[in-house]
mmCIF file of C-alpha atoms and ligand atoms in Angstrom:
data_model
loop_
_atom_site.group_PDB
_atom_site.id
_atom_site.type_symbol
_atom_site.label_atom_id
_atom_site.label_comp_id
_atom_site.label_asym_id
_atom_site.label_seq_id
_atom_site.Cartn_x
_atom_site.Cartn_y
_atom_site.Cartn_z
ATOM 1 C CA MET A 2 0.007 -0.004 0.007
ATOM 2 C CA ARG A 3 1.230 3.511 -0.960
ATOM 3 C CA LEU A 4 0.442 6.935 0.945
ATOM 4 C CA LEU A 5 0.667 10.073 -1.105
ATOM 5 C CA CYS A 6 1.089 13.527 0.278
ATOM 6 C CA SER A 7 -2.156 15.545 -0.395
ATOM 7 C CA GLN A 8 -0.073 18.752 -0.756
ATOM 8 C CA CYS A 9 3.158 17.897 -2.833
ATOM 9 C CA GLY A 10 2.394 14.421 -3.952
ATOM 10 C CA GLN A 11 5.408 12.669 -2.394
ATOM 11 C CA GLY A 12 4.755 8.888 -1.932
ATOM 12 C CA TYR A 13 5.662 6.690 1.094
ATOM 13 C CA ASP A 14 5.213 3.012 1.804
ATOM 14 C CA ALA A 15 2.490 2.333 4.180
ATOM 15 C CA GLY A 16 4.956 0.231 6.433
ATOM 16 C CA GLY A 17 7.544 2.970 7.074
ATOM 17 C CA ALA A 18 5.487 6.168 6.400
ATOM 18 C CA PRO A 19 5.625 9.226 8.751
ATOM 19 C CA TRP A 20 2.762 10.513 10.242
ATOM 20 C CA ARG A 21 2.659 13.456 7.997
ATOM 21 C CA CYS A 22 4.721 14.406 4.947
ATOM 22 C CA GLY A 23 8.039 16.269 5.174
ATOM 23 C CA CYS A 24 6.276 19.243 3.727
ATOM 24 C CA GLY A 25 3.828 19.196 6.669
ATOM 25 C CA GLY A 26 0.672 18.122 4.451
ATOM 26 C CA PRO A 27 -1.506 15.197 5.504
ATOM 27 C CA LEU A 28 -1.079 11.913 3.698
ATOM 28 C CA ASP A 29 -3.683 9.837 1.879
ATOM 29 C CA LEU A 30 -3.939 6.293 0.810
ATOM 30 C CA ASP A 31 -3.501 5.568 -2.942
ATOM 31 C CA PHE A 32 -6.088 2.939 -2.715
ATOM 32 C CA HIS A 33 -9.100 2.746 -5.152
ATOM 33 C CA PRO A 34 -11.073 -0.293 -4.479
ATOM 34 C CA GLU A 35 -13.398 -2.123 -7.171
ATOM 35 C CA PHE A 36 -16.260 -3.904 -6.031
ATOM 36 C CA ASP A 37 -19.801 -5.348 -6.889
ATOM 37 C CA PHE A 38 -21.900 -3.444 -4.153
ATOM 38 C CA ARG A 39 -24.641 -6.222 -4.336
ATOM 39 C CA SER A 40 -22.191 -8.894 -3.202
ATOM 40 C CA PHE A 41 -22.000 -6.984 0.386
ATOM 41 C CA GLY A 42 -25.877 -7.533 0.770
ATOM 42 C CA GLY A 43 -25.967 -11.065 1.944
ATOM 43 C CA ARG A 44 -23.415 -10.828 4.698
ATOM 44 C CA GLU A 45 -23.577 -10.090 8.411
ATOM 45 C CA PRO A 46 -24.183 -6.511 9.247
ATOM 46 C CA GLY A 47 -21.140 -4.304 10.228
ATOM 47 C CA LEU A 48 -18.290 -2.745 9.077
ATOM 48 C CA TRP A 49 -16.160 -5.712 7.574
ATOM 49 C CA ARG A 50 -19.082 -6.688 5.343
ATOM 50 C CA TYR A 51 -17.279 -4.063 3.017
ATOM 51 C CA ARG A 52 -13.969 -5.915 3.312
ATOM 52 C CA GLU A 53 -13.038 -5.709 -0.392
ATOM 53 C CA ALA A 54 -13.271 -1.880 0.000
ATOM 54 C CA LEU A 55 -11.023 -1.731 3.088
ATOM 55 C CA PRO A 56 -7.256 -1.380 2.883
ATOM 56 C CA ILE A 57 -6.442 -4.368 5.023
ATOM 57 C CA GLU A 58 -4.556 -7.164 3.056
ATOM 58 C CA ASP A 59 -4.069 -9.611 6.093
ATOM 59 C CA ARG A 60 -7.504 -10.669 7.233
ATOM 60 C CA SER A 61 -6.080 -12.222 10.495
ATOM 61 C CA SER A 62 -5.033 -8.804 11.581
ATOM 62 C CA VAL A 63 -8.675 -7.616 11.637
ATOM 63 C CA VAL A 64 -9.602 -5.938 14.922
ATOM 64 C CA SER A 65 -13.304 -5.927 15.552
ATOM 65 C CA LEU A 66 -15.585 -5.217 18.280
ATOM 66 C CA GLY A 67 -18.753 -5.498 16.187
ATOM 67 C CA GLU A 68 -18.697 -1.778 14.955
ATOM 68 C CA GLY A 69 -20.840 -0.515 12.085
ATOM 69 C CA GLY A 70 -24.209 -1.545 11.023
ATOM 70 C CA THR A 71 -26.097 1.100 13.009
ATOM 71 C CA PRO A 72 -29.494 1.759 12.485
ATOM 72 C CA MET A 73 -31.066 4.698 10.440
ATOM 73 C CA VAL A 74 -34.557 5.732 11.503
ATOM 74 C CA PRO A 75 -36.732 8.272 9.934
ATOM 75 C CA ALA A 76 -37.836 11.353 11.993
ATOM 76 C CA ASP A 77 -40.094 14.424 11.352
ATOM 77 C CA ILE A 78 -38.250 16.948 13.497
ATOM 78 C CA LEU A 79 -38.077 20.814 13.483
ATOM 79 C CA GLY A 80 -40.191 20.923 10.433
ATOM 80 C CA ALA A 81 -38.087 18.697 8.478
ATOM 81 C CA LYS A 82 -38.233 14.826 7.485
ATOM 82 C CA VAL A 83 -34.686 13.593 8.024
ATOM 83 C CA HIS A 84 -33.094 10.073 8.676
ATOM 84 C CA LEU A 85 -31.046 9.829 11.759
ATOM 85 C CA LYS A 86 -28.318 7.334 11.853
ATOM 86 C CA LEU A 87 -27.531 6.070 15.325
ATOM 87 C CA GLU A 88 -23.806 6.055 15.471
ATOM 88 C CA TYR A 89 -23.659 6.468 19.226
ATOM 89 C CA LEU A 90 -24.843 2.836 19.385
ATOM 90 C CA ALA A 91 -21.290 1.907 18.451
ATOM 91 C CA PRO A 92 -19.133 -0.409 20.749
ATOM 92 C CA SER A 93 -17.292 2.511 22.538
ATOM 93 C CA GLY A 94 -20.458 4.817 22.016
ATOM 94 C CA SER A 95 -19.346 6.954 18.836
ATOM 95 C CA PHE A 96 -18.621 6.664 15.175
ATOM 96 C CA LYS A 97 -14.941 6.771 15.859
ATOM 97 C CA ASP A 98 -15.050 2.973 16.319
ATOM 98 C CA ARG A 99 -15.294 2.612 12.449
ATOM 99 C CA GLY A 100 -12.061 4.501 12.199
ATOM 100 C CA ALA A 101 -10.377 2.694 14.994
ATOM 101 C CA SER A 102 -11.158 -0.660 13.788
ATOM 102 C CA VAL A 103 -9.478 -0.069 10.422
ATOM 103 C CA LEU A 104 -6.509 1.786 11.876
ATOM 104 C CA ILE A 105 -5.724 -0.649 14.533
ATOM 105 C CA SER A 106 -6.104 -3.512 12.293
ATOM 106 C CA HIS A 107 -3.440 -1.835 10.069
ATOM 107 C CA ALA A 108 -1.353 -1.342 13.215
ATOM 108 C CA ARG A 109 -1.520 -4.994 13.886
ATOM 109 C CA GLU A 110 -0.828 -5.706 10.272
ATOM 110 C CA LEU A 111 2.365 -3.753 10.751
ATOM 111 C CA GLY A 112 3.311 -5.540 14.121
ATOM 112 C CA ILE A 113 2.942 -2.324 16.304
ATOM 113 C CA GLU A 114 3.410 -2.812 19.992
ATOM 114 C CA ALA A 115 2.645 0.659 21.276
ATOM 115 C CA ALA A 116 0.468 3.520 20.044
ATOM 116 C CA VAL A 117 -0.521 7.153 20.952
ATOM 117 C CA GLU A 118 -3.250 9.313 20.255
ATOM 118 C CA ASP A 119 -4.599 12.725 21.197
ATOM 119 C CA SER A 120 -8.307 13.446 21.199
ATOM 120 C CA SER A 121 -11.219 15.378 22.614
ATOM 121 C CA GLY A 122 -12.516 12.309 24.096
ATOM 122 C CA ASN A 123 -14.249 9.915 21.761
ATOM 123 C CA ALA A 124 -11.528 9.039 19.461
ATOM 124 C CA GLY A 125 -9.354 8.426 22.503
ATOM 125 C CA ALA A 126 -12.230 6.164 23.883
ATOM 126 C CA ALA A 127 -12.311 4.264 20.657
ATOM 127 C CA ILE A 128 -8.519 3.988 20.077
ATOM 128 C CA SER A 129 -8.032 2.758 23.687
ATOM 129 C CA ALA A 130 -10.524 0.211 23.312
ATOM 130 C CA TYR A 131 -9.487 -1.243 19.927
ATOM 131 C CA CYS A 132 -5.775 -1.246 21.391
ATOM 132 C CA ALA A 133 -6.996 -3.218 24.263
ATOM 133 C CA ALA A 134 -8.638 -5.712 21.890
ATOM 134 C CA ALA A 135 -5.375 -5.882 19.687
ATOM 135 C CA ARG A 136 -3.267 -6.294 23.054
ATOM 136 C CA ILE A 137 -1.441 -2.963 21.880
ATOM 137 C CA ALA A 138 -0.213 -0.622 24.447
ATOM 138 C CA CYS A 139 -1.734 2.709 24.396
ATOM 139 C CA GLU A 140 -1.369 6.220 25.528
ATOM 140 C CA ILE A 141 -3.971 8.940 25.057
ATOM 141 C CA TYR A 142 -3.571 12.676 25.524
ATOM 142 C CA VAL A 143 -6.753 14.571 26.271
ATOM 143 C CA PRO A 144 -7.472 18.295 27.126
ATOM 144 C CA GLU A 145 -7.728 18.564 31.001
ATOM 145 C CA ALA A 146 -11.572 19.504 30.748
ATOM 146 C CA THR A 147 -12.462 16.323 28.939
ATOM 147 C CA SER A 148 -15.808 14.649 30.043
ATOM 148 C CA SER A 149 -15.331 11.997 32.839
ATOM 149 C CA GLY A 150 -17.232 9.584 31.106
ATOM 150 C CA LYS A 151 -14.872 9.516 28.259
ATOM 151 C CA THR A 152 -11.466 9.601 30.448
ATOM 152 C CA ALA A 153 -13.224 6.592 32.475
ATOM 153 C CA GLN A 154 -13.585 4.725 29.266
ATOM 154 C CA ILE A 155 -9.834 5.510 28.228
ATOM 155 C CA GLU A 156 -8.401 4.463 31.629
ATOM 156 C CA ALA A 157 -10.741 1.328 32.059
ATOM 157 C CA ALA A 158 -9.517 -0.070 28.711
ATOM 158 C CA GLY A 159 -5.953 0.047 30.301
ATOM 159 C CA ALA A 160 -4.479 2.975 28.395
ATOM 160 C CA ARG A 161 -2.186 5.527 30.059
ATOM 161 C CA LEU A 162 -4.126 8.752 30.154
ATOM 162 C CA VAL A 163 -2.348 12.071 29.940
ATOM 163 C CA ARG A 164 -4.301 15.176 30.702
ATOM 164 C CA VAL A 165 -2.826 18.277 29.155
ATOM 165 C CA PRO A 166 -3.696 21.604 30.562
ATOM 166 C CA GLY A 167 -5.191 24.187 28.251
ATOM 167 C CA ASP A 168 -7.250 23.761 25.056
ATOM 168 C CA ARG A 169 -7.377 21.092 22.237
ATOM 169 C CA GLU A 170 -4.399 22.514 20.412
ATOM 170 C CA LYS A 171 -2.257 22.398 23.581
ATOM 171 C CA THR A 172 -2.948 18.616 23.451
ATOM 172 C CA ALA A 173 -2.092 18.356 19.907
ATOM 173 C CA GLU A 174 1.022 20.081 20.452
ATOM 174 C CA ALA A 175 1.816 17.973 23.441
ATOM 175 C CA VAL A 176 1.404 14.810 21.599
ATOM 176 C CA ARG A 177 3.850 15.725 18.710
ATOM 177 C CA LYS A 178 6.913 14.691 20.494
ATOM 178 C CA ARG A 179 5.664 11.229 21.601
ATOM 179 C CA ALA A 180 4.328 10.896 17.884
ATOM 180 C CA GLY A 181 7.900 10.734 16.623
ATOM 181 C CA GLU A 182 8.563 7.899 19.121
ATOM 182 C CA ILE A 183 5.761 5.412 18.742
ATOM 183 C CA PHE A 184 3.143 4.744 16.329
ATOM 184 C CA TYR A 185 0.918 7.814 15.986
ATOM 185 C CA ALA A 186 -2.663 6.419 15.708
ATOM 186 C CA SER A 187 -4.186 9.882 14.977
ATOM 187 C CA HIS A 188 -7.821 10.216 13.857
ATOM 188 C CA TYR A 189 -7.256 12.908 11.869
ATOM 189 C CA TRP A 190 -3.695 12.596 10.407
ATOM 190 C CA ASN A 191 -3.713 8.806 9.708
ATOM 191 C CA PRO A 192 -5.480 7.980 6.435
ATOM 192 C CA TYR A 193 -6.442 4.515 7.505
ATOM 193 C CA PHE A 194 -8.825 6.022 9.974
ATOM 194 C CA PHE A 195 -10.843 7.815 7.085
ATOM 195 C CA HIS A 196 -11.082 4.516 5.345
ATOM 196 C CA GLY A 197 -12.920 3.213 8.308
ATOM 197 C CA THR A 198 -15.185 6.226 8.799
ATOM 198 C CA LYS A 199 -16.149 5.818 4.999
ATOM 199 C CA THR A 200 -18.368 3.042 5.712
ATOM 200 C CA PHE A 201 -20.802 5.375 7.021
ATOM 201 C CA ALA A 202 -21.497 6.411 3.435
ATOM 202 C CA TYR A 203 -21.669 2.649 2.383
ATOM 203 C CA GLU A 204 -24.158 1.768 5.105
ATOM 204 C CA VAL A 205 -26.480 4.999 4.063
ATOM 205 C CA VAL A 206 -26.577 4.058 0.561
ATOM 206 C CA GLU A 207 -27.363 0.473 1.428
ATOM 207 C CA GLN A 208 -30.112 1.664 3.919
ATOM 208 C CA LEU A 209 -31.662 3.912 1.580
ATOM 209 C CA GLY A 210 -31.744 0.935 -0.866
ATOM 210 C CA GLY A 211 -28.934 1.707 -3.139
ATOM 211 C CA ARG A 212 -29.464 5.360 -3.527
ATOM 212 C CA ALA A 213 -27.474 8.186 -2.150
ATOM 213 C CA PRO A 214 -29.297 10.903 -0.142
ATOM 214 C CA ASP A 215 -29.578 14.550 -1.141
ATOM 215 C CA VAL A 216 -27.817 15.973 1.771
ATOM 216 C CA VAL A 217 -25.817 14.894 4.719
ATOM 217 C CA ILE A 218 -25.075 17.207 7.676
ATOM 218 C CA PHE A 219 -22.030 16.708 9.882
ATOM 219 C CA PRO A 220 -20.687 18.190 13.042
ATOM 220 C CA VAL A 221 -17.392 19.173 12.258
ATOM 221 C CA GLY A 222 -14.109 19.507 14.072
ATOM 222 C CA HIS A 223 -11.175 17.840 12.361
ATOM 223 C CA GLY A 224 -13.776 16.397 9.944
ATOM 224 C CA SER A 225 -13.053 12.603 10.273
ATOM 225 C CA LEU A 226 -16.622 11.661 9.640
ATOM 226 C CA LEU A 227 -17.279 14.375 6.820
ATOM 227 C CA TYR A 228 -13.910 13.560 5.052
ATOM 228 C CA GLY A 229 -14.359 9.882 5.432
ATOM 229 C CA SER A 230 -17.978 9.814 4.062
ATOM 230 C CA TYR A 231 -16.618 12.158 1.055
ATOM 231 C CA ILE A 232 -14.130 9.303 0.227
ATOM 232 C CA GLY A 233 -16.928 6.581 0.655
ATOM 233 C CA PHE A 234 -19.449 8.250 -1.569
ATOM 234 C CA ARG A 235 -16.735 9.033 -4.019
ATOM 235 C CA GLU A 236 -15.734 5.443 -4.086
ATOM 236 C CA LEU A 237 -19.418 4.406 -4.482
ATOM 237 C CA GLN A 238 -19.750 6.807 -7.463
ATOM 238 C CA ALA A 239 -16.573 5.213 -9.020
ATOM 239 C CA ASN A 240 -18.069 1.901 -8.832
ATOM 240 C CA GLU A 241 -21.425 3.179 -10.453
ATOM 241 C CA VAL A 242 -23.433 2.403 -7.217
ATOM 242 C CA ILE A 243 -24.651 6.027 -7.124
ATOM 243 C CA GLY A 244 -24.865 8.863 -9.566
ATOM 244 C CA ALA A 245 -24.672 12.351 -8.166
ATOM 245 C CA MET A 246 -22.679 12.874 -4.893
ATOM 246 C CA PRO A 247 -24.828 14.025 -1.768
ATOM 247 C CA ALA A 248 -24.264 17.681 -0.790
ATOM 248 C CA LEU A 249 -21.962 17.397 2.439
ATOM 249 C CA ILE A 250 -22.605 20.063 4.866
ATOM 250 C CA ALA A 251 -20.206 21.127 7.549
ATOM 251 C CA VAL A 252 -21.576 22.496 10.736
ATOM 252 C CA GLN A 253 -19.294 24.310 13.265
ATOM 253 C CA ALA A 254 -19.636 25.849 16.841
ATOM 254 C CA GLU A 255 -19.061 29.381 17.311
ATOM 255 C CA GLY A 256 -15.597 30.177 18.641
ATOM 256 C CA PHE A 257 -14.289 27.006 16.866
ATOM 257 C CA ALA A 258 -15.203 27.776 13.478
ATOM 258 C CA PRO A 259 -11.949 28.039 11.277
ATOM 259 C CA LEU A 260 -13.540 26.159 8.176
ATOM 260 C CA SER A 261 -16.537 28.747 8.292
ATOM 261 C CA TYR A 262 -14.109 31.620 8.011
ATOM 262 C CA LEU A 263 -12.131 29.782 5.397
ATOM 263 C CA TRP A 264 -15.410 29.179 3.605
ATOM 264 C CA ARG A 265 -16.180 32.812 3.594
ATOM 265 C CA GLY A 266 -12.652 33.845 2.506
ATOM 266 C CA MET A 267 -11.826 35.375 6.057
ATOM 267 C CA GLU A 268 -9.098 34.993 8.557
ATOM 268 C CA PHE A 269 -10.051 33.123 11.611
ATOM 269 C CA PRO A 270 -9.165 35.183 14.727
ATOM 270 C CA GLY A 271 -8.206 32.036 16.601
ATOM 271 C CA SER A 272 -7.591 32.596 20.314
ATOM 272 C CA ALA A 273 -9.430 35.972 20.193
ATOM 273 C CA ASP A 274 -12.597 33.943 20.183
ATOM 274 C CA LYS A 275 -14.374 32.796 23.093
ATOM 275 C CA ALA A 276 -13.071 29.881 25.020
ATOM 276 C CA GLY A 277 -15.640 27.201 25.001
ATOM 277 C CA THR A 278 -18.529 25.696 23.311
ATOM 278 C CA VAL A 279 -20.797 22.806 24.855
ATOM 279 C CA ALA A 280 -19.819 20.742 21.743
ATOM 280 C CA GLU A 281 -16.793 19.348 23.041
ATOM 281 C CA GLY A 282 -16.168 16.932 20.278
ATOM 282 C CA ILE A 283 -15.542 19.915 17.834
ATOM 283 C CA ARG A 284 -13.413 22.161 20.028
ATOM 284 C CA VAL A 285 -10.899 22.377 17.176
ATOM 285 C CA ARG A 286 -9.056 25.687 16.065
ATOM 286 C CA LYS A 287 -6.518 24.093 13.432
ATOM 287 C CA PRO A 288 -8.034 21.180 11.505
ATOM 288 C CA ALA A 289 -5.227 19.342 9.898
ATOM 289 C CA ARG A 290 -7.277 18.763 6.702
ATOM 290 C CA ALA A 291 -8.951 21.834 6.454
ATOM 291 C CA GLY A 292 -8.319 22.423 2.629
ATOM 292 C CA GLN A 293 -9.646 18.881 1.780
ATOM 293 C CA ILE A 294 -12.584 19.253 3.995
ATOM 294 C CA ILE A 295 -13.344 22.713 2.294
ATOM 295 C CA ARG A 296 -12.798 21.018 -1.177
ATOM 296 C CA ALA A 297 -15.065 18.247 -0.447
ATOM 297 C CA VAL A 298 -17.800 20.563 0.705
ATOM 298 C CA GLU A 299 -17.540 22.725 -2.284
ATOM 299 C CA GLU A 300 -17.365 19.818 -4.853
ATOM 300 C CA THR A 301 -20.453 18.350 -3.641
ATOM 301 C CA GLY A 302 -22.413 21.722 -3.534
ATOM 302 C CA GLY A 303 -22.617 21.867 0.252
ATOM 303 C CA GLU A 304 -21.705 24.674 2.598
ATOM 304 C CA VAL A 305 -20.279 25.563 5.929
ATOM 305 C CA VAL A 306 -22.389 27.020 8.576
ATOM 306 C CA GLU A 307 -21.820 28.224 12.284
ATOM 307 C CA ILE A 308 -24.218 27.779 15.206
ATOM 308 C CA GLY A 309 -24.243 28.895 18.623
ATOM 309 C CA ASP A 310 -24.452 27.112 22.093
ATOM 310 C CA ASP A 311 -28.294 28.136 22.553
ATOM 311 C CA GLU A 312 -29.124 26.501 19.212
ATOM 312 C CA ILE A 313 -27.224 23.491 20.277
ATOM 313 C CA ALA A 314 -28.935 23.254 23.613
ATOM 314 C CA ALA A 315 -32.509 23.418 21.979
ATOM 315 C CA ALA A 316 -31.545 20.823 19.438
ATOM 316 C CA LEU A 317 -30.060 18.581 22.154
ATOM 317 C CA ALA A 318 -33.612 19.049 24.145
ATOM 318 C CA GLU A 319 -35.510 18.186 21.071
ATOM 319 C CA LEU A 320 -33.402 14.953 20.506
ATOM 320 C CA ALA A 321 -33.654 13.908 24.120
ATOM 321 C CA GLY A 322 -37.329 14.771 24.307
ATOM 322 C CA ARG A 323 -37.735 12.052 21.586
ATOM 323 C CA GLY A 324 -35.714 9.444 23.317
ATOM 324 C CA PHE A 325 -32.181 10.028 21.496
ATOM 325 C CA PHE A 326 -30.082 10.449 24.548
ATOM 326 C CA VAL A 327 -26.900 12.013 22.627
ATOM 327 C CA GLU A 328 -23.949 14.000 23.637
ATOM 328 C CA PRO A 329 -24.309 17.931 22.715
ATOM 329 C CA THR A 330 -22.035 17.615 19.702
ATOM 330 C CA SER A 331 -24.501 15.184 18.347
ATOM 331 C CA ALA A 332 -27.005 17.844 18.359
ATOM 332 C CA VAL A 333 -24.930 20.123 16.151
ATOM 333 C CA PRO A 334 -26.223 19.221 12.774
ATOM 334 C CA LEU A 335 -29.971 19.479 13.844
ATOM 335 C CA ALA A 336 -29.218 22.796 15.451
ATOM 336 C CA ALA A 337 -28.315 24.188 11.828
ATOM 337 C CA LEU A 338 -31.266 22.720 9.930
ATOM 338 C CA GLY A 339 -33.224 25.916 10.422
ATOM 339 C CA LYS A 340 -30.385 28.114 9.003
ATOM 340 C CA LEU A 341 -29.912 25.826 5.860
ATOM 341 C CA GLY A 342 -33.309 26.306 4.135
ATOM 342 C CA LEU A 343 -33.039 23.006 2.562
ATOM 343 C CA GLY A 344 -35.971 21.990 0.499
ATOM 344 C CA GLU A 345 -37.776 18.587 0.047
ATOM 345 C CA GLY A 346 -34.729 16.370 -0.450
ATOM 346 C CA GLU A 347 -33.614 13.453 1.715
ATOM 347 C CA ILE A 348 -31.483 14.574 4.525
ATOM 348 C CA VAL A 349 -29.274 12.235 6.675
ATOM 349 C CA ILE A 350 -28.062 13.373 10.061
ATOM 350 C CA PRO A 351 -25.647 11.247 12.002
ATOM 351 C CA LEU A 352 -26.175 11.323 15.783
ATOM 352 C CA THR A 353 -22.299 10.746 16.519
ATOM 353 C CA GLY A 354 -21.872 10.062 20.235
ATOM 354 C CA SER A 355 -23.762 8.862 23.287
ATOM 355 C CA GLY A 356 -25.124 11.125 25.935
ATOM 356 C CA LEU A 357 -24.022 8.599 28.631
ATOM 357 C CA LYS A 358 -20.425 9.967 28.262
ATOM 358 C CA ALA A 359 -21.564 13.344 28.862
ATOM 359 C CA SER A 360 -24.673 13.080 30.987
ATOM 360 C CA LEU A 361 -23.599 16.074 33.261
ATOM 361 C CA ASP A 362 -23.495 18.468 30.257
ATOM 362 C CA VAL A 363 -26.872 16.970 28.877
ATOM 363 C CA SER A 364 -28.398 17.482 32.228
ATOM 364 C CA ARG A 365 -27.001 21.108 32.515
ATOM 365 C CA LEU A 366 -28.191 21.821 29.063
ATOM 366 C CA VAL A 367 -31.642 19.979 28.783
ATOM 367 C CA CYS A 368 -32.971 19.942 32.316
ATOM 368 C CA ARG A 369 -32.257 23.498 33.346
ATOM 369 C CA GLY A 370 -35.542 25.259 34.217
ATOM 370 C CA LYS A 371 -37.457 21.914 34.544
ATOM 371 C CA LYS A 372 -37.182 21.786 38.263
HETATM 372 ZN ZN1 LIG B 14 4.128 16.708 0.999
#
């Protein structure tokens, strides 16, 4: 397998590749699977039913906890008919298990014995779970404010938890040194992760009976689900499973909206913005793949929008009131619905992470004023 720099085109062998190109650019897999989509149909549900489309050559290396195969349910909500895909029902409680399963399978294929990852919580919980399953030693760097539900998951899986004072970017800086010493299982630098999250697109198309939706709305920090889905829909298009690409819409939280600024051709003020958003999963000010995410949105006729905490809280209450107990970040796409002015098209919204990981936040946002 070859990796190619998305900025300068430099090639690397997957075995000895650095975590990013010498020029600083993120690496992509030079992998273009060909398959008969109908052949997946009769198999067990889950991510590995798409094995011919996944970049793992040695099947004995596959690390699986039963990820993928999440339900998609229709809902008439906030004046729109949408399909909610329940990614929070994954083994570790978020869609990140898709990426972790493929990435840690790759690590096992390489004979890796120790890995490090930095995360706002969900990716750390997923990587630590899959490392535990693969018997790979694991270190997870998190911002000190990370929800206790997520840090408990990480430590319970046996990973070494490193709490870094300051914001998400401080955590990313702190992990850099360690990334030069052991395998960096990054959910935003390592391209194998995106070839796990791309299966979200495969499942959506299968669940819609072989069609692509018109629109998919994602919460975006580092964009691991949006960009992975872009890869997935492109592969389905190349294999003539779908015709047009769905519009991919990126939703960011105020104060953490570098892509929204980039989209409008403006410079992101960065640290001049406010310190927090309730959407902890997307508190990212420097997305590694900003250019690729913007191109994916642009090419598919999507857009980038920004929403505030009050809108997130209202959408979270709406979901919780219908029985969908998700974390605040999962309410971000629904919170943007009103701003998008979408027509009659078929809309898919992933509910990315479980509310059980951040129950105190959910309680604070949804239950206030109910006493
Ligand atoms: Zn490069």
